[in-house]
Amino acid sequence: MKILVLNAGSSSLKYQLIDMNTEQPIAKGACERIGIPGSKLTQKVNGQELVIEKSMPNHTVAFNLVLEALMDKEKGAITSVDEIGAVGHRVLHSGEDFKGTVLIDDEVIAICEKNAVLGPLHMPANIACIKSCREILPGVPMAAVFDTAFHSTMQPKAYMYGVKYEDYEQFKVRKYGFHGTSHKFVSGEAIKYLGREDLKIITCHLGNGSSISAVKNGKCVDTSMGFTPLEGLTMGTRSGDIDPAVLEFLMDKKGMDIHQMLNYLNKECGVMGVSGVSSDFRDLTAATKAGNERAKLALEMFAYRVKKYIGSYAAAMNGVDCIVFTGGIGENDQDMRAAIMQDMDYLGVNFDFDKNSNFKRGCIQELDNGGKVKVLIIPTNEELVIARETLELL
Ligand code: AMP
């Protein structure tokens, strides 16, 4: 069966068509600038690139173009939409309503609409994409795979904030966590690789957005992102954990309202804000090597906070058997991995700095030299999780 995986952002629509016999993508593509002048679709099938530049005022038009591209006579991957056996939608937020992947029906859409307030940037796009897809492909089964669902196994002591309980009850203010499909995939791969499930695993998804999860016996017990993806690690442009009193202080000093403040914390802070150079770790490493002190500081702050989260999750689980690195930085940035793993012998980690610098990209790699804790690079594959979960439901 071929499964189409859709990941809708507010102005984008990424897609992959995956052949579930081989679990390999047969087409990958993205529509950019939906609803903005200059919309463009790019697709790759067998190394052949197709580009369509056409106005895409909304997700329905974009999805129609995706089907057109997939069925393109020269550069497409299928000859008829009948070849699409199912669609898996990445949906940002499950609220407290879904603990796993569900088949989409009217009731599921209504619950997603109720939960849209929890993800005001992404949820409307996710819902619009689901609706247009149902209209254009009636009869094709569709699943919603939630970015938060893997974290639904957290206990109240981990997900509650120290705010008034009534505000949790009435407004559902609590930690939800994100990047769930990635944490689920890499912890699952670690379990398969090590051949047992009774493991304490810390998964570090380090990319432009970064989060860390503590996974015990295959279930998430804690995660660093919170009510929104703003909490936790210092990220590309997000501040991560911060004393909330800073908000009022800076709003007063800089004359910002709360929306400007949140935009600032999401888009202008993190390693970008500290360094003043870039949110991309390759640029920061190059700048550090050229003597830029602020770029160096941004990288040090990033590594320090990852290290603190690893320590706190080892404490929460009474130890750690395996640390997993994934995401653009986790999979590729050997300098950052080395900085994080310096002085971890207190945990029983015997990190092999040579293996770390001579790693192979795109496959599971061991970075330890024996010791109590396995350290692995595991390339993430969120689209494959979405396709697998969709197939499982069918
Ligand atoms: P992601 O959001 O998972 O795609 O990760 C994106 C980030 O990964 C980029 O902003 C870079 O900072 C980082 N990255 C990707 N490739 C490399 C690399 N070869 N070396 C260092 N950092 C990398």
CSV table of C-alpha atoms and ligand atoms in Angstrom, one decimal:
chain,number,residue,atom,x,y,z
A,1,MET,CA,0.0,0.0,0.0
A,2,LYS,CA,1.1,3.6,-0.6
A,3,ILE,CA,0.4,6.1,2.1
A,4,LEU,CA,0.5,9.9,1.6
A,5,VAL,CA,1.9,11.7,4.7
A,6,LEU,CA,0.9,15.4,5.0
A,7,ASN,CA,2.4,17.9,7.3
A,8,ALA,CA,0.6,21.3,7.0
A,9,GLY,CA,2.1,24.5,8.4
A,10,SER,CA,0.4,27.9,8.5
A,11,SER,CA,1.8,28.7,5.0
A,12,SER,CA,3.3,25.4,3.9
A,13,LEU,CA,2.4,21.8,3.1
A,14,LYS,CA,5.1,19.1,3.2
A,15,TYR,CA,4.3,15.7,1.8
A,16,GLN,CA,5.8,12.2,1.3
A,17,LEU,CA,4.3,9.3,-0.5
A,18,ILE,CA,5.6,6.2,1.2
A,19,ASP,CA,5.5,2.6,-0.2
A,20,MET,CA,4.7,0.6,2.9
A,21,ASN,CA,6.1,-2.7,1.4
A,22,THR,CA,9.6,-1.1,1.5
A,23,GLU,CA,8.9,1.7,3.9
A,24,GLN,CA,10.7,4.0,1.5
A,25,PRO,CA,9.5,7.4,0.2
A,26,ILE,CA,8.7,7.3,-3.5
A,27,ALA,CA,7.9,11.0,-3.7
A,28,LYS,CA,8.8,13.9,-1.4
A,29,GLY,CA,7.7,17.5,-1.8
A,30,ALA,CA,6.5,20.8,-0.3
A,31,CYS,CA,4.3,23.7,-1.1
A,32,GLU,CA,5.7,27.0,0.2
A,33,ARG,CA,4.1,30.4,0.7
A,34,ILE,CA,0.5,29.2,0.7
A,35,GLY,CA,-1.7,32.3,1.0
A,36,ILE,CA,1.3,34.6,0.2
A,37,PRO,CA,2.4,35.9,-3.2
A,38,GLY,CA,5.2,33.7,-4.8
A,39,SER,CA,3.7,30.2,-3.9
A,40,LYS,CA,5.8,27.3,-5.2
A,41,LEU,CA,5.7,23.5,-5.2
A,42,THR,CA,8.8,21.4,-5.4
A,43,GLN,CA,8.9,17.7,-5.6
A,44,LYS,CA,11.5,15.0,-6.0
A,45,VAL,CA,10.8,11.5,-7.4
A,46,ASN,CA,13.7,9.3,-8.3
A,47,GLY,CA,16.1,12.2,-8.2
A,48,GLN,CA,14.0,14.1,-10.7
A,49,GLU,CA,12.9,17.5,-9.6
A,50,LEU,CA,9.5,19.1,-10.5
A,51,VAL,CA,8.8,22.7,-9.7
A,52,ILE,CA,5.4,24.3,-10.1
A,53,GLU,CA,5.0,28.0,-9.5
A,54,LYS,CA,1.4,28.9,-9.3
A,55,SER,CA,-0.8,30.9,-6.9
A,56,MET,CA,-1.9,28.9,-3.9
A,57,PRO,CA,-4.4,31.0,-2.0
A,58,ASN,CA,-5.3,28.2,0.4
A,59,HIS,CA,-4.6,24.6,1.4
A,60,THR,CA,-7.3,23.2,-0.9
A,61,VAL,CA,-5.6,24.6,-3.9
A,62,ALA,CA,-2.2,23.5,-2.6
A,63,PHE,CA,-3.4,19.9,-2.1
A,64,ASN,CA,-4.9,19.8,-5.6
A,65,LEU,CA,-1.5,20.8,-6.9
A,66,VAL,CA,0.2,18.1,-4.8
A,67,LEU,CA,-2.0,15.5,-6.5
A,68,GLU,CA,-1.2,17.0,-9.9
A,69,ALA,CA,2.5,16.8,-9.2
A,70,LEU,CA,2.2,13.2,-7.9
A,71,MET,CA,0.5,12.2,-11.1
A,72,ASP,CA,2.7,14.3,-13.4
A,73,LYS,CA,3.3,12.2,-16.6
A,74,GLU,CA,7.0,12.8,-16.7
A,75,LYS,CA,8.1,13.5,-13.1
A,76,GLY,CA,5.3,12.0,-11.1
A,77,ALA,CA,5.1,8.9,-8.9
A,78,ILE,CA,1.6,7.5,-9.6
A,79,THR,CA,-0.9,7.4,-12.5
A,80,SER,CA,-4.1,7.6,-10.5
A,81,VAL,CA,-5.2,8.8,-7.1
A,82,ASP,CA,-6.6,5.3,-6.6
A,83,GLU,CA,-3.1,4.3,-5.8
A,84,ILE,CA,-3.2,6.3,-2.5
A,85,GLY,CA,-4.4,3.8,0.0
A,86,ALA,CA,-4.6,6.1,3.0
A,87,VAL,CA,-3.5,9.5,4.2
A,88,GLY,CA,-1.7,10.3,7.5
A,89,HIS,CA,-2.0,13.8,8.7
A,90,ARG,CA,0.5,15.3,11.2
A,91,VAL,CA,-1.6,17.2,13.7
A,92,LEU,CA,0.1,19.5,16.2
A,93,HIS,CA,-2.1,19.1,19.3
A,94,SER,CA,-4.2,16.3,20.8
A,95,GLY,CA,-5.1,18.3,23.9
A,96,GLU,CA,-6.1,15.8,26.5
A,97,ASP,CA,-8.6,14.1,24.2
A,98,PHE,CA,-6.4,11.7,22.2
A,99,LYS,CA,-3.7,9.4,23.6
A,100,GLY,CA,-2.7,8.0,20.2
A,101,THR,CA,-3.4,8.0,16.4
A,102,VAL,CA,-7.1,8.1,15.4
A,103,LEU,CA,-9.0,7.6,12.2
A,104,ILE,CA,-10.5,10.9,11.1
A,105,ASP,CA,-14.2,11.4,11.2
A,106,ASP,CA,-16.5,14.4,11.8
A,107,GLU,CA,-16.2,14.0,15.6
A,108,VAL,CA,-12.3,14.0,15.5
A,109,ILE,CA,-12.4,17.2,13.4
A,110,ALA,CA,-14.8,18.8,15.9
A,111,ILE,CA,-12.4,17.9,18.8
A,112,CYS,CA,-9.5,19.3,16.8
A,113,GLU,CA,-11.4,22.5,16.3
A,114,LYS,CA,-12.1,22.8,20.0
A,115,ASN,CA,-8.3,22.3,20.6
A,116,ALA,CA,-7.2,24.8,18.0
A,117,VAL,CA,-6.8,27.4,20.8
A,118,LEU,CA,-3.9,25.3,22.1
A,119,GLY,CA,-2.0,25.6,18.8
A,120,PRO,CA,-3.3,28.8,17.1
A,121,LEU,CA,-0.5,28.9,14.5
A,122,HIS,CA,-0.6,25.3,13.3
A,123,MET,CA,-4.0,23.8,14.2
A,124,PRO,CA,-6.1,25.9,11.8
A,125,ALA,CA,-3.7,24.8,8.9
A,126,ASN,CA,-3.9,21.1,10.0
A,127,ILE,CA,-7.7,21.3,10.1
A,128,ALA,CA,-7.9,23.1,6.8
A,129,CYS,CA,-5.7,20.5,5.2
A,130,ILE,CA,-7.7,17.6,6.6
A,131,LYS,CA,-11.0,19.1,5.4
A,132,SER,CA,-9.7,19.8,1.8
A,133,CYS,CA,-8.2,16.3,1.7
A,134,ARG,CA,-11.5,14.7,2.7
A,135,GLU,CA,-13.3,16.7,0.0
A,136,ILE,CA,-10.9,15.9,-2.8
A,137,LEU,CA,-10.3,12.2,-1.8
A,138,PRO,CA,-13.6,11.1,-0.4
A,139,GLY,CA,-13.5,7.4,0.7
A,140,VAL,CA,-9.8,7.3,1.3
A,141,PRO,CA,-9.2,6.5,5.0
A,142,MET,CA,-7.3,9.2,6.9
A,143,ALA,CA,-5.5,9.2,10.2
A,144,ALA,CA,-4.5,12.0,12.6
A,145,VAL,CA,-1.1,11.5,14.1
A,146,PHE,CA,-0.6,14.0,17.0
A,147,ASP,CA,2.8,15.6,17.8
A,148,THR,CA,1.8,15.6,21.5
A,149,ALA,CA,0.4,12.1,21.8
A,150,PHE,CA,3.6,10.2,22.7
A,151,HIS,CA,3.8,12.4,25.8
A,152,SER,CA,0.3,11.5,27.0
A,153,THR,CA,1.8,8.9,29.4
A,154,MET,CA,3.4,11.6,31.6
A,155,GLN,CA,2.1,11.5,35.2
A,156,PRO,CA,0.4,14.6,36.6
A,157,LYS,CA,3.5,15.4,38.8
A,158,ALA,CA,5.5,15.8,35.5
A,159,TYR,CA,2.9,17.7,33.4
A,160,MET,CA,1.3,20.0,36.0
A,161,TYR,CA,2.6,23.6,36.4
A,162,GLY,CA,2.6,25.2,39.7
A,163,VAL,CA,-0.4,27.4,38.9
A,164,LYS,CA,-3.9,27.3,40.4
A,165,TYR,CA,-5.5,23.9,39.9
A,166,GLU,CA,-8.7,25.5,38.6
A,167,ASP,CA,-6.7,27.0,35.7
A,168,TYR,CA,-5.6,23.5,34.7
A,169,GLU,CA,-9.1,22.2,35.1
A,170,GLN,CA,-10.8,25.0,33.2
A,171,PHE,CA,-8.2,26.0,30.6
A,172,LYS,CA,-6.1,22.9,30.4
A,173,VAL,CA,-2.9,24.8,31.2
A,174,ARG,CA,-0.3,22.1,31.6
A,175,LYS,CA,2.8,20.7,29.9
A,176,TYR,CA,2.0,18.8,26.7
A,177,GLY,CA,5.3,18.3,24.9
A,178,PHE,CA,6.0,18.2,21.2
A,179,HIS,CA,8.2,16.4,18.6
A,180,GLY,CA,6.3,13.3,19.9
A,181,THR,CA,6.6,11.3,16.6
A,182,SER,CA,10.4,11.8,16.7
A,183,HIS,CA,10.9,10.8,20.3
A,184,LYS,CA,8.6,7.8,19.8
A,185,PHE,CA,10.5,6.7,16.6
A,186,VAL,CA,14.1,7.0,18.0
A,187,SER,CA,13.3,5.5,21.4
A,188,GLY,CA,11.5,2.6,19.5
A,189,GLU,CA,14.6,2.2,17.3
A,190,ALA,CA,16.9,2.2,20.4
A,191,ILE,CA,14.7,-0.5,22.0
A,192,LYS,CA,14.9,-2.6,18.8
A,193,TYR,CA,18.7,-2.0,18.4
A,194,LEU,CA,19.4,-2.9,22.0
A,195,GLY,CA,17.0,-5.8,22.0
A,196,ARG,CA,15.1,-4.9,25.2
A,197,GLU,CA,12.3,-2.6,26.2
A,198,ASP,CA,13.0,-2.3,30.0
A,199,LEU,CA,15.3,0.6,29.4
A,200,LYS,CA,15.7,4.2,30.7
A,201,ILE,CA,16.3,6.2,27.5
A,202,ILE,CA,16.9,10.0,27.2
A,203,THR,CA,16.1,11.1,23.6
A,204,CYS,CA,17.7,14.4,22.5
A,205,HIS,CA,15.9,15.8,19.4
A,206,LEU,CA,18.2,18.7,18.6
A,207,GLY,CA,17.3,20.8,15.5
A,208,ASN,CA,16.1,24.2,14.9
A,209,GLY,CA,13.4,23.4,17.4
A,210,SER,CA,14.9,21.2,20.2
A,211,SER,CA,13.4,19.0,22.9
A,212,ILE,CA,14.5,16.2,25.2
A,213,SER,CA,12.4,13.3,26.6
A,214,ALA,CA,12.8,10.8,29.3
A,215,VAL,CA,11.4,7.4,28.2
A,216,LYS,CA,11.1,4.5,30.6
A,217,ASN,CA,10.0,1.1,29.4
A,218,GLY,CA,9.0,2.6,26.1
A,219,LYS,CA,6.8,5.3,27.7
A,220,CYS,CA,7.4,9.0,28.0
A,221,VAL,CA,7.7,10.1,31.6
A,222,ASP,CA,8.9,13.7,31.0
A,223,THR,CA,9.7,16.1,28.2
A,224,SER,CA,11.3,19.5,27.9
A,225,MET,CA,8.8,21.4,25.7
A,226,GLY,CA,5.6,22.5,27.6
A,227,PHE,CA,2.2,24.1,27.0
A,228,THR,CA,3.9,25.4,23.8
A,229,PRO,CA,7.2,24.5,22.1
A,230,LEU,CA,8.7,27.6,23.7
A,231,GLU,CA,9.7,25.8,27.0
A,232,GLY,CA,12.9,23.9,27.6
A,233,LEU,CA,16.1,24.1,25.7
A,234,THR,CA,17.6,27.3,24.2
A,235,MET,CA,16.7,26.8,20.5
A,236,GLY,CA,17.5,28.3,17.2
A,237,THR,CA,15.4,31.4,17.8
A,238,ARG,CA,13.3,30.4,20.9
A,239,SER,CA,14.5,31.4,24.4
A,240,GLY,CA,13.5,28.1,26.1
A,241,ASP,CA,13.1,28.2,29.9
A,242,ILE,CA,13.1,31.8,31.3
A,243,ASP,CA,11.9,33.5,34.5
A,244,PRO,CA,8.4,34.8,33.5
A,245,ALA,CA,9.1,38.0,35.4
A,246,VAL,CA,11.5,38.9,32.6
A,247,LEU,CA,8.5,39.3,30.3
A,248,GLU,CA,7.0,42.2,32.3
A,249,PHE,CA,10.4,43.8,32.8
A,250,LEU,CA,11.3,43.8,29.1
A,251,MET,CA,7.8,44.7,28.0
A,252,ASP,CA,8.1,47.8,30.2
A,253,LYS,CA,11.6,48.7,29.1
A,254,LYS,CA,11.0,48.1,25.4
A,255,GLY,CA,7.4,49.1,25.1
A,256,MET,CA,6.2,45.8,23.8
A,257,ASP,CA,2.7,44.3,24.2
A,258,ILE,CA,2.3,40.6,25.1
A,259,HIS,CA,2.0,39.5,21.5
A,260,GLN,CA,5.2,41.3,20.5
A,261,MET,CA,6.9,39.8,23.6
A,262,LEU,CA,5.9,36.2,22.6
A,263,ASN,CA,7.0,36.9,19.0
A,264,TYR,CA,10.3,38.1,20.5
A,265,LEU,CA,10.8,35.0,22.6
A,266,ASN,CA,9.8,32.6,19.8
A,267,LYS,CA,11.6,34.3,16.8
A,268,GLU,CA,14.4,36.6,18.0
A,269,CYS,CA,15.9,34.8,21.0
A,270,GLY,CA,17.7,31.5,21.4
A,271,VAL,CA,21.2,31.0,19.9
A,272,MET,CA,20.3,33.6,17.2
A,273,GLY,CA,19.5,36.3,19.8
A,274,VAL,CA,22.5,35.5,22.0
A,275,SER,CA,25.0,35.3,19.1
A,276,GLY,CA,23.6,37.9,16.8
A,277,VAL,CA,25.1,35.7,14.1
A,278,SER,CA,22.6,33.0,13.0
A,279,SER,CA,20.2,30.3,14.3
A,280,ASP,CA,22.1,27.7,12.2
A,281,PHE,CA,24.7,25.7,14.2
A,282,ARG,CA,27.0,25.5,11.1
A,283,ASP,CA,27.3,29.3,11.0
A,284,LEU,CA,27.8,29.4,14.8
A,285,THR,CA,30.6,26.9,14.7
A,286,ALA,CA,32.3,28.7,11.9
A,287,ALA,CA,31.9,32.1,13.7
A,288,THR,CA,33.3,30.6,16.9
A,289,LYS,CA,36.3,29.2,15.0
A,290,ALA,CA,36.8,32.7,13.6
A,291,GLY,CA,36.9,34.1,17.2
A,292,ASN,CA,33.4,35.4,17.7
A,293,GLU,CA,32.8,35.3,21.4
A,294,ARG,CA,29.0,35.6,21.3
A,295,ALA,CA,28.7,32.7,18.9
A,296,LYS,CA,30.9,30.7,21.3
A,297,LEU,CA,28.7,31.7,24.3
A,298,ALA,CA,25.5,30.7,22.4
A,299,LEU,CA,26.9,27.2,21.7
A,300,GLU,CA,28.1,26.9,25.3
A,301,MET,CA,24.7,27.9,26.7
A,302,PHE,CA,23.0,25.4,24.4
A,303,ALA,CA,25.3,22.5,25.4
A,304,TYR,CA,25.0,23.4,29.1
A,305,ARG,CA,21.3,23.3,29.1
A,306,VAL,CA,21.1,20.0,27.2
A,307,LYS,CA,23.5,18.6,29.8
A,308,LYS,CA,21.3,19.9,32.7
A,309,TYR,CA,18.2,18.3,31.2
A,310,ILE,CA,20.0,15.0,30.7
A,311,GLY,CA,21.1,15.1,34.4
A,312,SER,CA,17.6,15.9,35.6
A,313,TYR,CA,16.0,13.1,33.5
A,314,ALA,CA,18.6,10.6,34.8
A,315,ALA,CA,17.5,11.7,38.3
A,316,ALA,CA,13.8,11.4,37.4
A,317,MET,CA,14.3,7.8,36.1
A,318,ASN,CA,16.8,6.8,38.8
A,319,GLY,CA,19.5,6.3,36.1
A,320,VAL,CA,19.9,6.1,32.3
A,321,ASP,CA,20.7,3.2,30.0
A,322,CYS,CA,20.8,5.0,26.7
A,323,ILE,CA,21.2,8.5,25.4
A,324,VAL,CA,20.0,9.1,21.8
A,325,PHE,CA,21.0,12.0,19.6
A,326,THR,CA,18.7,12.9,16.7
A,327,GLY,CA,17.6,15.9,14.6
A,328,GLY,CA,19.7,18.1,12.4
A,329,ILE,CA,22.2,19.0,15.1
A,330,GLY,CA,22.0,15.7,17.0
A,331,GLU,CA,22.7,13.7,13.9
A,332,ASN,CA,25.3,16.0,12.3
A,333,ASP,CA,27.0,18.3,14.7
A,334,GLN,CA,29.9,16.4,16.2
A,335,ASP,CA,31.3,19.5,18.1
A,336,MET,CA,28.0,20.0,19.8
A,337,ARG,CA,27.6,16.3,20.8
A,338,ALA,CA,31.2,16.4,22.2
A,339,ALA,CA,30.4,19.6,24.2
A,340,ILE,CA,27.3,18.0,25.7
A,341,MET,CA,29.0,14.7,26.5
A,342,GLN,CA,32.1,16.3,28.2
A,343,ASP,CA,32.3,15.2,31.9
A,344,MET,CA,29.5,12.8,31.9
A,345,ASP,CA,31.4,10.0,33.7
A,346,TYR,CA,29.4,10.6,36.9
A,347,LEU,CA,26.5,9.0,35.0
A,348,GLY,CA,28.6,6.0,33.9
A,349,VAL,CA,29.0,7.3,30.4
A,350,ASN,CA,32.2,6.4,28.6
A,351,PHE,CA,31.9,8.7,25.5
A,352,ASP,CA,34.2,7.9,22.7
A,353,PHE,CA,35.3,11.2,21.2
A,354,ASP,CA,37.0,9.4,18.2
A,355,LYS,CA,33.9,7.5,17.2
A,356,ASN,CA,32.0,10.8,17.6
A,357,SER,CA,34.2,12.6,15.1
A,358,ASN,CA,34.4,9.7,12.7
A,359,PHE,CA,30.7,8.9,12.6
A,360,LYS,CA,28.8,7.8,9.5
A,361,ARG,CA,25.7,9.8,8.5
A,362,GLY,CA,22.2,8.4,7.9
A,363,CYS,CA,22.4,5.2,10.1
A,364,ILE,CA,22.5,4.2,13.7
A,365,GLN,CA,25.9,4.8,15.2
A,366,GLU,CA,27.3,3.9,18.7
A,367,LEU,CA,29.4,6.6,20.3
A,368,ASP,CA,30.3,5.0,23.6
A,369,ASN,CA,33.3,2.8,24.5
A,370,GLY,CA,31.5,0.3,26.7
A,371,GLY,CA,30.3,1.7,30.1
A,372,LYS,CA,26.9,1.6,31.6
A,373,VAL,CA,25.3,4.0,29.2
A,374,LYS,CA,24.8,3.4,25.4
A,375,VAL,CA,25.2,6.6,23.4
A,376,LEU,CA,23.5,6.4,20.0
A,377,ILE,CA,22.9,8.6,17.0
A,378,ILE,CA,19.6,7.5,15.5
A,379,PRO,CA,18.4,9.4,12.4
A,380,THR,CA,14.8,10.4,13.0
A,381,ASN,CA,12.0,9.7,10.5
A,382,GLU,CA,8.8,11.4,11.5
A,383,GLU,CA,7.0,10.7,8.2
A,384,LEU,CA,7.6,7.0,8.6
A,385,VAL,CA,6.1,7.0,12.0
A,386,ILE,CA,3.0,8.8,10.7
A,387,ALA,CA,2.7,6.3,7.8
A,388,ARG,CA,3.3,3.2,10.1
A,389,GLU,CA,0.7,4.4,12.6
A,390,THR,CA,-1.8,5.1,9.8
A,391,LEU,CA,-1.3,1.6,8.4
A,392,GLU,CA,-1.6,0.0,11.8
A,393,LEU,CA,-5.0,1.7,12.4
A,394,LEU,CA,-6.2,0.4,9.1
B,1,AMP,P1,16.4,20.3,11.9
B,1,AMP,O1,15.5,21.4,12.4
B,1,AMP,O2,16.3,19.0,12.6
B,1,AMP,O3,16.3,20.2,10.4
B,1,AMP,O4,17.9,20.9,12.1
B,1,AMP,C1,18.3,22.0,11.5
B,1,AMP,C2,19.6,22.5,12.2
B,1,AMP,O5,20.6,21.4,12.2
B,1,AMP,C3,20.3,23.5,11.4
B,1,AMP,O6,19.8,24.8,11.8
B,1,AMP,C4,21.7,23.4,11.7
B,1,AMP,O7,22.0,24.2,12.9
B,1,AMP,C5,21.9,21.9,12.1
B,1,AMP,N1,22.7,21.1,11.2
B,1,AMP,C6,22.3,20.5,10.0
B,1,AMP,N2,23.3,19.9,9.4
B,1,AMP,C7,24.4,20.2,10.2
B,1,AMP,C8,25.8,19.9,10.1
B,1,AMP,N3,26.3,19.2,9.0
B,1,AMP,N4,26.6,20.3,11.0
B,1,AMP,C9,26.1,21.1,12.1
B,1,AMP,N5,24.9,21.4,12.2
B,1,AMP,C10,24.0,21.0,11.3
